Amino acid sequence: MRVKGTVKFIGAIVVALVVTLAFRSLVMTVCTVDGKGLEPVFQEGDRVVVNRWSYGLRTGEKGSLFDYGRICKQAVKKGDFIAFEDSLCKMLICRCAALPGDTIAGKIVPGVVNCADQDYYWVESLGKNNAIDSRQLGFIPEERIIGRACLILYNHNPETPFWKGYMKDRVLLFP
């Protein structure tokens, strides 16, 4: 009798882990804002929910067993805060400033730049001091876009213990 209860308990734990991993890899994930490039919308220490289905679920990659594609593909809109992977597979969040086919000109970019007719995007940070965006990274290809930042769960100062350092005015905010 005792073995049967233990097997059920372990089975429940395994199912919970599998469901959690599937949810985080297919539906939504949480990332932490590191830096001040998106202030005042996002502040350093914000835990942000990224909706992986907002632009369609990514399938495969170029050069892998399965070709890149998106299930239920949706268009990225100017002004969206998008989460994407840089060349080192680190997740970043920036505001989408230009879509495929747009032309960018001004002080930010030397000369005139075209986002091309391929699926490339130009992203910008809100703060101009040491912010990482397309000025350093270049164009962001569609296959690197993970999803849209849709909710700030909470903000916690990593320098403080986990039971302290929470900002009460930074809980469940929509950017």
mmCIF file of C-alpha atoms in Angstrom, residues 28-115:
data_model
loop_
_atom_site.group_PDB
_atom_site.id
_atom_site.type_symbol
_atom_site.label_atom_id
_atom_site.label_comp_id
_atom_site.label_asym_id
_atom_site.label_seq_id
_atom_site.Cartn_x
_atom_site.Cartn_y
_atom_site.Cartn_z
ATOM 1 C CA MET A 28 4.536 32.289 -21.715
ATOM 2 C CA THR A 29 7.876 32.884 -20.087
ATOM 3 C CA VAL A 30 9.192 35.360 -17.535
ATOM 4 C CA CYS A 31 12.323 37.446 -17.943
ATOM 5 C CA THR A 32 14.011 40.055 -15.771
ATOM 6 C CA VAL A 33 14.780 43.571 -17.003
ATOM 7 C CA ASP A 34 18.482 44.212 -16.558
ATOM 8 C CA GLY A 35 19.410 47.821 -17.195
ATOM 9 C CA LYS A 36 17.751 51.196 -17.584
ATOM 10 C CA GLY A 37 17.286 51.315 -21.368
ATOM 11 C CA LEU A 38 13.483 51.028 -21.228
ATOM 12 C CA GLU A 39 12.705 53.440 -18.395
ATOM 13 C CA PRO A 40 10.102 54.676 -17.491
ATOM 14 C CA VAL A 41 7.989 51.845 -18.960
ATOM 15 C CA PHE A 42 10.211 49.036 -17.646
ATOM 16 C CA GLN A 43 12.538 49.517 -14.701
ATOM 17 C CA GLU A 44 15.580 47.528 -13.671
ATOM 18 C CA GLY A 45 14.454 44.475 -11.696
ATOM 19 C CA ASP A 46 11.000 44.184 -13.311
ATOM 20 C CA ARG A 47 9.859 40.585 -13.866
ATOM 21 C CA VAL A 48 8.094 40.691 -17.238
ATOM 22 C CA VAL A 49 5.749 38.093 -18.737
ATOM 23 C CA VAL A 50 6.456 37.422 -22.426
ATOM 24 C CA ASN A 51 3.583 35.977 -24.461
ATOM 25 C CA ARG A 52 5.136 33.473 -26.878
ATOM 26 C CA TRP A 53 1.894 33.231 -28.934
ATOM 27 C CA SER A 54 1.534 36.981 -29.613
ATOM 28 C CA TYR A 55 3.281 36.710 -33.018
ATOM 29 C CA GLY A 56 2.730 33.008 -33.503
ATOM 30 C CA LEU A 57 4.572 30.093 -31.947
ATOM 31 C CA ARG A 58 8.079 29.632 -33.361
ATOM 32 C CA THR A 59 8.867 26.234 -34.837
ATOM 33 C CA GLY A 60 12.342 25.127 -35.815
ATOM 34 C CA GLU A 61 15.331 27.255 -36.756
ATOM 35 C CA LYS A 62 17.370 27.869 -39.857
ATOM 36 C CA GLY A 63 19.973 25.156 -40.140
ATOM 37 C CA SER A 64 18.191 22.764 -37.769
ATOM 38 C CA LEU A 65 16.254 19.582 -38.455
ATOM 39 C CA PHE A 66 13.012 21.573 -38.868
ATOM 40 C CA ASP A 67 12.852 24.780 -40.892
ATOM 41 C CA TYR A 68 11.816 28.012 -39.216
ATOM 42 C CA GLY A 69 8.118 28.813 -39.215
ATOM 43 C CA ARG A 70 5.318 30.203 -37.052
ATOM 44 C CA ILE A 71 2.011 28.624 -36.094
ATOM 45 C CA CYS A 72 -0.878 31.153 -36.161
ATOM 46 C CA LYS A 73 1.436 33.934 -37.386
ATOM 47 C CA GLN A 74 0.524 37.490 -36.351
ATOM 48 C CA ALA A 75 2.172 40.740 -37.432
ATOM 49 C CA VAL A 76 4.520 42.723 -35.193
ATOM 50 C CA LYS A 77 3.285 46.304 -34.765
ATOM 51 C CA LYS A 78 5.332 49.478 -34.384
ATOM 52 C CA GLY A 79 5.576 50.417 -30.733
ATOM 53 C CA ASP A 80 5.268 46.840 -29.431
ATOM 54 C CA PHE A 81 7.736 45.854 -26.747
ATOM 55 C CA ILE A 82 9.194 42.685 -28.209
ATOM 56 C CA ALA A 83 11.373 40.056 -26.570
ATOM 57 C CA PHE A 84 14.042 38.584 -28.815
ATOM 58 C CA GLU A 85 17.278 36.633 -28.667
ATOM 59 C CA ASP A 86 20.560 38.314 -29.491
ATOM 60 C CA SER A 87 23.391 36.453 -31.221
ATOM 61 C CA LEU A 88 24.435 34.941 -27.851
ATOM 62 C CA CYS A 89 20.888 33.611 -27.205
ATOM 63 C CA LYS A 90 20.316 36.111 -24.397
ATOM 64 C CA MET A 91 16.739 37.419 -24.162
ATOM 65 C CA LEU A 92 16.369 41.184 -24.627
ATOM 66 C CA ILE A 93 13.338 43.493 -24.678
ATOM 67 C CA CYS A 94 13.120 46.593 -26.909
ATOM 68 C CA ARG A 95 10.454 48.703 -28.598
ATOM 69 C CA CYS A 96 9.857 47.917 -32.275
ATOM 70 C CA ALA A 97 10.574 51.112 -34.221
ATOM 71 C CA ALA A 98 10.555 49.921 -37.845
ATOM 72 C CA LEU A 99 8.942 47.045 -39.709
ATOM 73 C CA PRO A 100 10.053 45.250 -42.889
ATOM 74 C CA GLY A 101 10.030 47.727 -45.767
ATOM 75 C CA ASP A 102 10.299 50.835 -43.560
ATOM 76 C CA THR A 103 13.073 53.345 -44.141
ATOM 77 C CA ILE A 104 14.943 54.807 -41.178
ATOM 78 C CA ALA A 105 16.689 58.157 -41.320
ATOM 79 C CA GLY A 106 17.829 60.643 -38.733
ATOM 80 C CA LYS A 107 20.350 61.306 -36.005
ATOM 81 C CA ILE A 108 20.101 57.811 -34.532
ATOM 82 C CA VAL A 109 21.229 56.063 -37.713
ATOM 83 C CA PRO A 110 24.010 57.500 -39.861
ATOM 84 C CA GLY A 111 22.557 57.923 -43.338
ATOM 85 C CA VAL A 112 19.390 56.224 -44.521
ATOM 86 C CA VAL A 113 18.743 52.572 -43.768
ATOM 87 C CA ASN A 114 16.088 50.277 -45.213
ATOM 88 C CA CYS A 115 14.675 47.359 -43.229
#
